[in-house]
Amino acid sequence: MVDAHAESASARTLVLDVPGWGGHRAGQHVDLRLTADDGYTAVRAYSIGAPWDPDAPTRVEVTVQRVQGGEVSPYLVDEFAVGQRIEVRGPVGGWFVWAPGAAGGAPVLLLAGGSGVVPLVSMVRERRRRADRTPFRLVYSVRMPGDALFLDELTGPRRRDDGVDTHVVWTRGVPPDDPSGRPPGRLDLRGLARHGWPADLRPLVFVCGPTGFVEAVSRMLLVLGHDASAIRAERFGPST
Amino acid sequence: MPPEEPVAATDLTPGFRGRPRPAGIALPPGQYEEHGFPVLTAGTTPHVPTERWRLTVRNEDLEEWSWSWTDLMALPQDEPTVDLHCVTRWSKFGTRWRGVSLDVLLADVRSSAQYALVACHGGYTTNLPVADLLGGRAWVAHTYDGRPLHAEHGGPARLLVPHLYLWKSAKWVKEIHLVRDEQRGFWERYGYHDYGDPWREQRYQGD
């Protein structure tokens, strides 16, 4: 690990330099393998948050959300130090990916729940890096201001005016300066209809988040007339 | 369990201890024990009413055998208790199912094909050898832990092939095509292993 920084109170981006890395696509993830001194190993998958950069071809950035009681994430967020080594395998996944021109240049709808925003922000950044003009909308469901990742980049004053339309849904607590005046609550059908693309535009849809979020959002997308074959989903966390 | 070879100091992750190692169970390499039941699906969850449910087996000569939900329920039922191993690293021990053995379903099917391509509602497919569907090792399962299988987990019925990684246990199973030449399924075309033995850690093509 060559660098690291906090993304929120409970999430940290690890910048890894991986010798021999051959590049990756926006939306892919890596397997990280940790080995304890008795030989016990644990491997976890983490989404890559930044697109591949030909100027730094061996650089891989992953963002790790601390899971309370987790075996690996508290170590990676709180203890793993710059200069230490970790085993990386990847890139993994060829389905949940986007590149300019995907699906014939269809508009893209990104639906993120919590730290599910990481692979989606990689797609936003890839679009920006390639100066691509594909219409993007991102709906980001997150509990409260302290939990939000990449918020400044996506919605803040320093946001690049690059045509990515981002809407944040606060499920538990709204920031004091929120202009919408909307009370906290889950993303609902009306919000999705308003802030997503109409199904008529046949967007390519990427949904990433906890299982409950992905299931609820997928059902709403089908109700709104989106084609199941245009919806790509990635879930994490246990079923409840 | 001690490692088979000494761990090179350069491979260690300093300060990482991990959870207490589970006792009394055998974890395949690279897996951890999970007590929940995670859900992993590439797309949306299909909801298939049992009145419309059918299972079709098609052989290499394109002959078909087909069962309605009522037909399935009238067949002899098994109640396997099995361990599940998902390629995303979790293993779940002692899961209790009810379903119909593929030995029963394939008993009258004329075929000498060696490979199966399983197709599902929602478009998912996966491939495995026919031999792995036989010998009391595979079921079309409709009941989990005493209750009808939830749609999130593949209900009303899914394939259950617990000796292979769980992506082979196709949810919302609809058709089983018996084919002479192996045809890759959904994840296999994206680089996952054609066979997927968790004990040999066959996660990706080339493992």
Tab-separated table of C-alpha atoms in Angstrom:
chain	number	residue	atom	x	y	z
A	1	MET	CA	0.000	0.000	0.000
A	2	VAL	CA	1.512	3.280	-1.108
A	3	ASP	CA	-1.116	5.682	0.215
A	4	ALA	CA	-4.381	5.753	2.146
A	5	HIS	CA	-6.968	8.292	3.155
A	6	ALA	CA	-10.242	8.382	5.044
A	7	GLU	CA	-13.379	8.761	2.898
A	8	SER	CA	-15.664	9.028	5.954
A	9	ALA	CA	-15.502	8.150	9.648
A	10	SER	CA	-15.949	4.491	8.734
A	11	ALA	CA	-14.489	4.090	5.243
A	12	ARG	CA	-10.953	4.313	3.943
A	13	THR	CA	-9.445	4.290	0.484
A	14	LEU	CA	-6.337	2.137	0.099
A	15	VAL	CA	-4.029	2.999	-2.766
A	16	LEU	CA	-2.148	-0.119	-3.815
A	17	ASP	CA	0.762	-0.470	-6.171
A	18	VAL	CA	0.402	-3.910	-7.757
A	19	PRO	CA	3.446	-5.079	-9.753
A	20	GLY	CA	2.371	-6.561	-13.090
A	21	TRP	CA	-1.139	-5.120	-12.940
A	22	GLY	CA	-2.610	-5.240	-16.441
A	23	GLY	CA	-5.428	-2.721	-16.091
A	24	HIS	CA	-9.090	-2.962	-15.142
A	25	ARG	CA	-12.528	-1.833	-16.207
A	26	ALA	CA	-14.866	0.471	-14.282
A	27	GLY	CA	-17.031	-1.624	-11.969
A	28	GLN	CA	-14.594	-4.499	-11.417
A	29	HIS	CA	-13.294	-5.614	-8.053
A	30	VAL	CA	-10.253	-7.291	-6.547
A	31	ASP	CA	-9.784	-10.078	-4.039
A	32	LEU	CA	-7.537	-9.097	-1.138
A	33	ARG	CA	-5.896	-11.944	0.760
A	34	LEU	CA	-4.643	-11.492	4.308
A	35	THR	CA	-2.434	-14.025	6.069
A	36	ALA	CA	-2.100	-14.273	9.844
A	37	ASP	CA	1.186	-15.447	11.345
A	38	ASP	CA	-0.204	-18.974	11.895
A	39	GLY	CA	-0.920	-19.291	8.155
A	40	TYR	CA	-4.643	-18.627	8.438
A	41	THR	CA	-5.846	-16.670	5.429
A	42	ALA	CA	-8.941	-14.596	4.768
A	43	VAL	CA	-9.898	-13.226	1.376
A	44	ARG	CA	-12.477	-10.550	0.680
A	45	ALA	CA	-13.658	-8.810	-2.475
A	46	TYR	CA	-13.522	-5.007	-2.656
A	47	SER	CA	-14.662	-2.773	-5.464
A	48	ILE	CA	-12.099	-0.680	-7.290
A	49	GLY	CA	-13.107	2.969	-6.925
A	50	ALA	CA	-10.886	4.588	-9.532
A	51	PRO	CA	-10.632	3.729	-13.220
A	52	TRP	CA	-7.428	2.406	-14.658
A	53	ASP	CA	-4.913	5.170	-15.272
A	54	PRO	CA	-2.413	4.475	-18.087
A	55	ASP	CA	-0.075	7.008	-16.469
A	56	ALA	CA	-0.025	4.925	-13.264
A	57	PRO	CA	-0.742	1.486	-14.699
A	58	THR	CA	0.021	-0.528	-11.558
A	59	ARG	CA	-2.136	1.598	-9.256
A	60	VAL	CA	-5.312	0.133	-7.797
A	61	GLU	CA	-7.580	2.051	-5.417
A	62	VAL	CA	-10.108	0.225	-3.288
A	63	THR	CA	-12.460	1.743	-0.747
A	64	VAL	CA	-13.253	-0.336	2.318
A	65	GLN	CA	-16.277	0.271	4.549
A	66	ARG	CA	-15.795	-0.842	8.165
A	67	VAL	CA	-18.340	-3.529	9.082
A	68	GLN	CA	-18.881	-3.722	12.852
A	69	GLY	CA	-17.665	-7.094	14.066
A	70	GLY	CA	-16.193	-7.873	10.657
A	71	GLU	CA	-13.106	-10.030	10.394
A	72	VAL	CA	-11.240	-8.099	7.716
A	73	SER	CA	-12.675	-4.619	7.195
A	74	PRO	CA	-11.851	-3.198	10.681
A	75	TYR	CA	-8.239	-4.271	10.145
A	76	LEU	CA	-8.042	-2.677	6.689
A	77	VAL	CA	-9.714	0.565	7.832
A	78	ASP	CA	-7.965	0.983	11.181
A	79	GLU	CA	-4.682	-0.942	11.232
A	80	PHE	CA	-3.236	-1.745	7.804
A	81	ALA	CA	-0.435	0.779	7.252
A	82	VAL	CA	1.194	2.457	4.284
A	83	GLY	CA	4.258	0.434	3.265
A	84	GLN	CA	2.742	-2.902	4.280
A	85	ARG	CA	2.068	-5.583	1.699
A	86	ILE	CA	-1.099	-7.459	0.890
A	87	GLU	CA	-1.909	-10.086	-1.737
A	88	VAL	CA	-4.097	-8.837	-4.585
A	89	ARG	CA	-5.899	-10.944	-7.183
A	90	GLY	CA	-7.817	-9.460	-10.017
A	91	PRO	CA	-9.380	-7.717	-11.673
A	92	VAL	CA	-12.470	-9.837	-11.087
A	93	GLY	CA	-15.886	-9.542	-12.713
A	94	GLY	CA	-16.760	-8.841	-16.326
A	95	TRP	CA	-20.503	-8.344	-16.017
A	96	PHE	CA	-20.909	-5.368	-13.710
A	97	VAL	CA	-18.760	-3.074	-15.871
A	98	TRP	CA	-19.217	0.024	-17.956
A	99	ALA	CA	-17.138	1.713	-20.643
A	100	PRO	CA	-18.013	4.474	-23.122
A	101	GLY	CA	-20.186	3.015	-25.860
A	102	ALA	CA	-21.567	0.192	-23.687
A	103	ALA	CA	-24.986	-1.034	-24.854
A	104	GLY	CA	-24.716	1.190	-27.923
A	105	GLY	CA	-24.136	4.326	-25.867
A	106	ALA	CA	-27.352	3.894	-23.869
A	107	PRO	CA	-27.954	6.365	-21.032
A	108	VAL	CA	-26.725	5.018	-17.694
A	109	LEU	CA	-28.633	4.900	-14.428
A	110	LEU	CA	-26.537	4.211	-11.335
A	111	LEU	CA	-28.332	3.258	-8.129
A	112	ALA	CA	-26.157	3.050	-5.040
A	113	GLY	CA	-26.973	1.932	-1.521
A	114	GLY	CA	-24.328	2.874	1.076
A	115	SER	CA	-20.827	1.750	0.144
A	116	GLY	CA	-22.305	0.238	-3.036
A	117	VAL	CA	-21.423	3.620	-4.495
A	118	VAL	CA	-17.756	2.593	-4.903
A	119	PRO	CA	-17.913	0.683	-8.234
A	120	LEU	CA	-20.429	3.220	-9.538
A	121	VAL	CA	-18.168	6.176	-8.785
A	122	SER	CA	-15.515	4.322	-10.752
A	123	MET	CA	-17.890	4.433	-13.744
A	124	VAL	CA	-18.510	8.179	-13.202
A	125	ARG	CA	-14.758	8.767	-13.081
A	126	GLU	CA	-14.141	6.637	-16.159
A	127	ARG	CA	-16.705	8.684	-18.058
A	128	ARG	CA	-14.920	11.869	-16.948
A	129	ARG	CA	-11.450	10.506	-17.697
A	130	ARG	CA	-12.489	9.577	-21.243
A	131	ALA	CA	-14.341	12.907	-21.738
A	132	ASP	CA	-17.373	10.812	-22.644
A	133	ARG	CA	-20.805	12.433	-22.975
A	134	THR	CA	-23.064	9.468	-22.231
A	135	PRO	CA	-25.973	10.771	-20.110
A	136	PHE	CA	-25.504	9.566	-16.517
A	137	ARG	CA	-27.779	9.761	-13.529
A	138	LEU	CA	-26.761	8.603	-10.082
A	139	VAL	CA	-29.206	8.067	-7.234
A	140	TYR	CA	-27.299	7.530	-4.005
A	141	SER	CA	-29.113	6.215	-0.956
A	142	VAL	CA	-27.136	6.729	2.234
A	143	ARG	CA	-28.015	6.846	5.934
A	144	MET	CA	-26.710	10.226	7.049
A	145	PRO	CA	-24.130	12.856	6.163
A	146	GLY	CA	-21.255	11.198	8.089
A	147	ASP	CA	-21.699	7.992	6.090
A	148	ALA	CA	-21.668	9.472	2.587
A	149	LEU	CA	-18.694	8.744	0.337
A	150	PHE	CA	-17.372	10.962	-2.482
A	151	LEU	CA	-20.113	13.486	-1.722
A	152	ASP	CA	-18.002	16.549	-2.405
A	153	GLU	CA	-16.907	15.177	-5.763
A	154	LEU	CA	-20.454	14.240	-6.725
A	155	THR	CA	-22.523	17.140	-5.407
A	156	GLY	CA	-20.320	19.705	-3.666
A	157	PRO	CA	-19.201	23.169	-4.772
A	158	ARG	CA	-16.103	21.623	-6.327
A	159	ARG	CA	-18.187	19.216	-8.380
A	160	ARG	CA	-17.128	19.145	-12.000
A	161	ASP	CA	-19.987	20.320	-14.141
A	162	ASP	CA	-19.724	17.315	-16.382
A	163	GLY	CA	-23.329	16.329	-16.870
A	164	VAL	CA	-23.618	13.607	-14.263
A	165	ASP	CA	-26.872	14.276	-12.463
A	166	THR	CA	-26.580	13.093	-8.849
A	167	HIS	CA	-29.430	12.858	-6.378
A	168	VAL	CA	-28.821	11.836	-2.756
A	169	VAL	CA	-31.524	10.112	-0.732
A	170	TRP	CA	-30.909	10.438	3.027
A	171	THR	CA	-32.533	7.500	4.797
A	172	ARG	CA	-31.884	8.393	8.459
A	173	GLY	CA	-30.612	11.936	8.781
A	174	VAL	CA	-30.634	14.932	6.427
A	175	PRO	CA	-27.766	17.460	6.413
A	176	PRO	CA	-28.744	20.798	7.986
A	177	ASP	CA	-28.120	22.700	4.732
A	178	ASP	CA	-30.144	20.327	2.547
A	179	PRO	CA	-32.231	22.514	0.250
A	180	SER	CA	-34.894	19.921	-0.538
A	181	GLY	CA	-36.684	20.169	2.801
A	182	ARG	CA	-37.437	16.474	2.464
A	183	PRO	CA	-37.529	14.399	5.652
A	184	PRO	CA	-35.272	11.340	5.777
A	185	GLY	CA	-36.718	8.230	4.180
A	186	ARG	CA	-35.993	5.406	1.812
A	187	LEU	CA	-35.895	5.754	-1.940
A	188	ASP	CA	-39.430	5.165	-3.186
A	189	LEU	CA	-41.099	4.668	-6.529
A	190	ARG	CA	-41.787	8.360	-6.979
A	191	GLY	CA	-38.221	9.342	-6.182
A	192	LEU	CA	-36.866	6.710	-8.542
A	193	ALA	CA	-39.244	7.788	-11.326
A	194	ARG	CA	-38.237	11.397	-10.832
A	195	HIS	CA	-34.478	11.057	-10.465
A	196	GLY	CA	-33.856	8.009	-12.632
A	197	TRP	CA	-34.201	7.808	-16.420
A	198	PRO	CA	-37.603	6.962	-17.885
A	199	ALA	CA	-37.764	3.341	-19.049
A	200	ASP	CA	-38.573	4.587	-22.581
A	201	LEU	CA	-34.969	5.750	-22.933
A	202	ARG	CA	-33.864	2.128	-22.392
A	203	PRO	CA	-31.034	2.992	-20.002
A	204	LEU	CA	-28.417	0.549	-18.826
A	205	VAL	CA	-28.972	0.225	-15.073
A	206	PHE	CA	-26.384	-0.669	-12.442
A	207	VAL	CA	-27.611	-1.324	-8.907
A	208	CYS	CA	-25.134	-1.918	-6.075
A	209	GLY	CA	-25.743	-2.083	-2.364
A	210	PRO	CA	-26.949	-4.285	0.470
A	211	THR	CA	-29.279	-7.112	-0.541
A	212	GLY	CA	-32.438	-5.432	0.796
A	213	PHE	CA	-31.688	-2.249	-1.153
A	214	VAL	CA	-30.967	-4.111	-4.389
A	215	GLU	CA	-34.112	-6.243	-4.107
A	216	ALA	CA	-36.347	-3.257	-3.354
A	217	VAL	CA	-34.850	-1.096	-6.112
A	218	SER	CA	-34.960	-3.914	-8.678
A	219	ARG	CA	-38.652	-4.483	-8.021
A	220	MET	CA	-39.328	-0.765	-8.430
A	221	LEU	CA	-37.385	-0.663	-11.695
A	222	LEU	CA	-39.520	-3.490	-13.101
A	223	VAL	CA	-42.696	-1.721	-11.988
A	224	LEU	CA	-41.480	1.408	-13.783
A	225	GLY	CA	-41.156	-0.615	-16.998
A	226	HIS	CA	-37.419	-1.214	-17.143
A	227	ASP	CA	-36.357	-4.388	-18.925
A	228	ALA	CA	-34.915	-6.993	-16.550
A	229	SER	CA	-32.169	-7.714	-19.082
A	230	ALA	CA	-30.924	-4.113	-18.817
A	231	ILE	CA	-30.510	-4.271	-15.008
A	232	ARG	CA	-27.162	-5.380	-13.596
A	233	ALA	CA	-27.005	-5.899	-9.875
A	234	GLU	CA	-24.303	-6.445	-7.299
A	235	ARG	CA	-25.284	-7.250	-3.720
A	236	PHE	CA	-23.323	-7.492	-0.508
A	237	GLY	CA	-23.989	-8.371	3.089
A	238	PRO	CA	-26.112	-11.068	4.642
A	239	SER	CA	-29.740	-11.548	3.816
A	240	THR	CA	-32.098	-10.303	6.507
B	1	MET	CA	-5.145	-26.910	11.258
B	2	PRO	CA	-1.453	-26.126	10.686
B	3	PRO	CA	-0.532	-24.844	7.248
B	4	GLU	CA	0.951	-27.461	4.953
B	5	GLU	CA	3.951	-25.325	4.188
B	6	PRO	CA	5.650	-22.717	6.318
B	7	VAL	CA	4.362	-19.242	5.604
B	8	ALA	CA	6.954	-17.013	4.005
B	9	ALA	CA	7.439	-13.886	6.075
B	10	THR	CA	6.841	-11.723	2.996
B	11	ASP	CA	3.319	-13.149	2.623
B	12	LEU	CA	2.249	-12.196	6.153
B	13	THR	CA	-0.143	-9.350	6.759
B	14	PRO	CA	1.385	-7.811	9.895
B	15	GLY	CA	-1.062	-7.476	12.760
B	16	PHE	CA	-3.858	-9.417	11.073
B	17	ARG	CA	-5.175	-12.164	13.326
B	18	GLY	CA	-8.591	-13.026	11.908
B	19	ARG	CA	-11.459	-14.639	13.755
B	20	PRO	CA	-11.025	-17.631	16.039
B	21	ARG	CA	-10.714	-20.674	13.766
B	22	PRO	CA	-13.932	-22.693	13.717
B	23	ALA	CA	-13.674	-26.107	15.408
B	24	GLY	CA	-15.365	-29.304	14.303
B	25	ILE	CA	-15.983	-28.315	10.677
B	26	ALA	CA	-13.843	-28.622	7.594
B	27	LEU	CA	-13.597	-25.395	5.605
B	28	PRO	CA	-12.489	-25.639	1.982
B	29	PRO	CA	-9.425	-23.490	1.227
B	30	GLY	CA	-10.063	-19.758	1.225
B	31	GLN	CA	-13.548	-20.032	2.731
B	32	TYR	CA	-14.972	-18.653	5.989
B	33	GLU	CA	-17.992	-19.813	7.963
B	34	GLU	CA	-21.186	-17.809	7.520
B	35	HIS	CA	-24.268	-18.178	9.707
B	36	GLY	CA	-26.569	-15.946	7.644
B	37	PHE	CA	-27.636	-16.788	4.117
B	38	PRO	CA	-26.211	-14.164	1.752
B	39	VAL	CA	-27.909	-13.493	-1.564
B	40	LEU	CA	-25.869	-13.062	-4.730
B	41	THR	CA	-27.532	-12.737	-8.101
B	42	ALA	CA	-26.368	-11.032	-11.266
B	43	GLY	CA	-29.720	-9.429	-12.049
B	44	THR	CA	-33.205	-9.051	-10.650
B	45	THR	CA	-35.128	-11.709	-8.724
B	46	PRO	CA	-37.764	-13.456	-10.879
B	47	HIS	CA	-41.049	-14.275	-9.161
B	48	VAL	CA	-42.490	-17.450	-10.699
B	49	PRO	CA	-45.879	-18.682	-9.444
B	50	THR	CA	-46.019	-22.455	-8.934
B	51	GLU	CA	-49.117	-22.679	-11.179
B	52	ARG	CA	-46.964	-21.566	-14.121
B	53	TRP	CA	-43.812	-23.399	-13.044
B	54	ARG	CA	-42.483	-26.177	-15.296
B	55	LEU	CA	-39.207	-28.024	-15.419
B	56	THR	CA	-38.057	-29.331	-18.799
B	57	VAL	CA	-35.183	-31.697	-19.534
B	58	ARG	CA	-34.068	-31.755	-23.172
B	59	ASN	CA	-31.655	-34.378	-24.476
B	60	GLU	CA	-29.085	-34.161	-27.251
B	61	ASP	CA	-31.711	-35.291	-29.809
B	62	LEU	CA	-34.017	-32.440	-28.677
B	63	GLU	CA	-36.523	-34.804	-27.065
B	64	GLU	CA	-38.156	-33.284	-24.010
B	65	TRP	CA	-39.370	-34.468	-20.627
B	66	SER	CA	-41.341	-32.025	-18.554
B	67	TRP	CA	-42.851	-31.720	-15.064
B	68	SER	CA	-45.434	-29.342	-13.625
B	69	TRP	CA	-45.299	-28.277	-9.972
B	70	THR	CA	-47.908	-30.932	-9.154
B	71	ASP	CA	-45.834	-33.561	-10.980
B	72	LEU	CA	-42.745	-32.535	-9.009
B	73	MET	CA	-44.549	-32.769	-5.693
B	74	ALA	CA	-45.850	-36.258	-6.585
B	75	LEU	CA	-42.311	-37.634	-7.047
B	76	PRO	CA	-40.327	-39.229	-4.221
B	77	GLN	CA	-38.819	-36.490	-2.053
B	78	ASP	CA	-35.399	-36.333	-0.374
B	79	GLU	CA	-34.439	-34.290	2.672
B	80	PRO	CA	-30.719	-33.641	2.325
B	81	THR	CA	-28.716	-31.751	4.955
B	82	VAL	CA	-25.717	-30.288	3.155
B	83	ASP	CA	-22.913	-27.712	3.384
B	84	LEU	CA	-22.877	-24.807	0.915
B	85	HIS	CA	-19.730	-23.197	-0.458
B	86	CYS	CA	-20.017	-19.911	-2.361
B	87	VAL	CA	-17.190	-18.662	-4.570
B	88	THR	CA	-17.493	-15.298	-2.784
B	89	ARG	CA	-15.812	-17.085	0.160
B	90	TRP	CA	-18.610	-17.950	2.527
B	91	SER	CA	-19.521	-21.478	3.545
B	92	LYS	CA	-22.680	-22.374	5.404
B	93	PHE	CA	-22.856	-25.677	7.229
B	94	GLY	CA	-25.739	-28.050	7.873
B	95	THR	CA	-28.435	-26.478	5.664
B	96	ARG	CA	-31.658	-28.501	5.500
B	97	TRP	CA	-33.522	-28.890	2.197
B	98	ARG	CA	-36.366	-30.877	0.645
B	99	GLY	CA	-36.509	-31.693	-3.036
B	100	VAL	CA	-36.395	-34.282	-5.781
B	101	SER	CA	-33.160	-36.058	-6.640
B	102	LEU	CA	-31.900	-35.634	-10.209
B	103	ASP	CA	-31.511	-39.424	-10.198
B	104	VAL	CA	-35.315	-39.565	-10.133
B	105	LEU	CA	-35.828	-36.833	-12.724
B	106	LEU	CA	-33.268	-38.213	-15.174
B	107	ALA	CA	-34.191	-41.890	-14.689
B	108	ASP	CA	-36.343	-42.148	-17.824
B	109	VAL	CA	-34.465	-39.603	-19.919
B	110	ARG	CA	-32.720	-41.156	-22.918
B	111	SER	CA	-29.302	-39.585	-23.220
B	112	SER	CA	-25.643	-40.376	-23.486
B	113	ALA	CA	-24.601	-36.726	-23.258
B	114	GLN	CA	-21.862	-35.928	-20.778
B	115	TYR	CA	-22.624	-32.287	-20.147
B	116	ALA	CA	-25.563	-30.286	-18.867
B	117	LEU	CA	-26.382	-26.649	-19.483
B	118	VAL	CA	-28.915	-25.460	-16.902
B	119	ALA	CA	-31.181	-22.543	-17.882
B	120	CYS	CA	-33.265	-20.439	-15.526
B	121	HIS	CA	-36.038	-17.901	-15.366
B	122	GLY	CA	-34.322	-14.528	-15.733
B	123	GLY	CA	-31.838	-15.858	-18.290
B	124	TYR	CA	-29.123	-17.257	-16.023
B	125	THR	CA	-27.279	-20.370	-17.198
B	126	THR	CA	-24.567	-22.617	-15.787
B	127	ASN	CA	-22.752	-25.721	-17.002
B	128	LEU	CA	-21.689	-28.916	-15.253
B	129	PRO	CA	-21.067	-32.567	-16.105
B	130	VAL	CA	-24.125	-34.817	-16.117
B	131	ALA	CA	-22.234	-37.190	-13.790
B	132	ASP	CA	-22.342	-34.501	-11.108
B	133	LEU	CA	-26.123	-34.392	-11.303
B	134	LEU	CA	-26.317	-38.128	-10.557
B	135	GLY	CA	-25.388	-40.395	-7.677
B	136	GLY	CA	-27.500	-38.740	-4.994
B	137	ARG	CA	-25.531	-35.494	-5.207
B	138	ALA	CA	-28.003	-33.104	-6.855
B	139	TRP	CA	-31.617	-32.087	-6.314
B	140	VAL	CA	-34.315	-29.762	-7.550
B	141	ALA	CA	-35.016	-28.233	-4.141
B	142	HIS	CA	-38.204	-26.387	-3.209
B	143	THR	CA	-38.078	-26.253	0.605
B	144	TYR	CA	-35.396	-24.694	2.791
B	145	ASP	CA	-35.318	-25.156	6.560
B	146	GLY	CA	-38.896	-26.425	6.579
B	147	ARG	CA	-40.355	-23.543	4.559
B	148	PRO	CA	-41.082	-22.933	0.871
B	149	LEU	CA	-37.895	-21.642	-0.723
B	150	HIS	CA	-37.928	-17.839	-0.837
B	151	ALA	CA	-37.663	-16.231	-4.284
B	152	GLU	CA	-34.406	-14.473	-3.264
B	153	HIS	CA	-32.830	-17.893	-2.769
B	154	GLY	CA	-34.189	-19.319	-6.017
B	155	GLY	CA	-37.775	-20.260	-5.123
B	156	PRO	CA	-40.037	-21.775	-6.054
B	157	ALA	CA	-37.312	-24.270	-6.984
B	158	ARG	CA	-33.591	-24.250	-7.551
B	159	LEU	CA	-30.951	-26.728	-8.454
B	160	LEU	CA	-28.908	-27.873	-5.443
B	161	VAL	CA	-25.452	-29.322	-6.202
B	162	PRO	CA	-23.659	-28.753	-2.909
B	163	HIS	CA	-20.385	-30.465	-3.791
B	164	LEU	CA	-19.670	-27.669	-6.309
B	165	TYR	CA	-19.474	-23.904	-5.723
B	166	LEU	CA	-22.937	-22.479	-5.250
B	167	TRP	CA	-23.187	-20.653	-8.599
B	168	LYS	CA	-23.699	-24.133	-10.116
B	169	SER	CA	-26.810	-24.565	-7.902
B	170	ALA	CA	-28.838	-22.472	-10.316
B	171	LYS	CA	-31.733	-20.526	-8.819
B	172	TRP	CA	-35.158	-20.449	-10.554
B	173	VAL	CA	-34.247	-23.522	-12.596
B	174	LYS	CA	-36.369	-23.935	-15.728
B	175	GLU	CA	-34.573	-26.218	-18.185
B	176	ILE	CA	-31.758	-28.729	-18.176
B	177	HIS	CA	-30.200	-29.259	-21.591
B	178	LEU	CA	-28.131	-32.427	-21.965
B	179	VAL	CA	-25.484	-31.714	-24.588
B	180	ARG	CA	-22.607	-33.623	-26.185
B	181	ASP	CA	-20.137	-30.750	-26.036
B	182	GLU	CA	-19.698	-28.577	-23.002
B	183	GLN	CA	-21.318	-25.160	-23.402
B	184	ARG	CA	-20.348	-22.447	-20.960
B	185	GLY	CA	-22.963	-20.742	-18.821
B	186	PHE	CA	-23.274	-17.170	-17.601
B	187	TRP	CA	-20.446	-16.864	-15.067
B	188	GLU	CA	-18.301	-19.405	-16.869
B	189	ARG	CA	-18.220	-17.092	-19.909
B	190	TYR	CA	-17.067	-14.318	-17.567
B	191	GLY	CA	-14.081	-16.369	-16.492
B	192	TYR	CA	-15.373	-18.574	-13.713
B	193	HIS	CA	-14.370	-22.232	-13.645
B	194	ASP	CA	-16.173	-24.854	-15.739
B	195	TYR	CA	-16.252	-27.358	-12.868
B	196	GLY	CA	-15.955	-25.374	-9.608
B	197	ASP	CA	-14.787	-27.842	-6.956
B	198	PRO	CA	-14.454	-25.877	-3.684
B	199	TRP	CA	-11.990	-28.404	-2.222
B	200	ARG	CA	-9.624	-27.808	-5.163
B	201	GLU	CA	-10.426	-24.078	-5.053
B	202	GLN	CA	-11.494	-23.989	-8.706
B	203	ARG	CA	-12.819	-20.442	-8.715
B	204	TYR	CA	-11.684	-19.078	-12.060
B	205	GLN	CA	-10.767	-20.634	-15.419
B	206	GLY	CA	-7.249	-21.981	-15.103
B	207	ASP	CA	-7.454	-22.774	-11.362
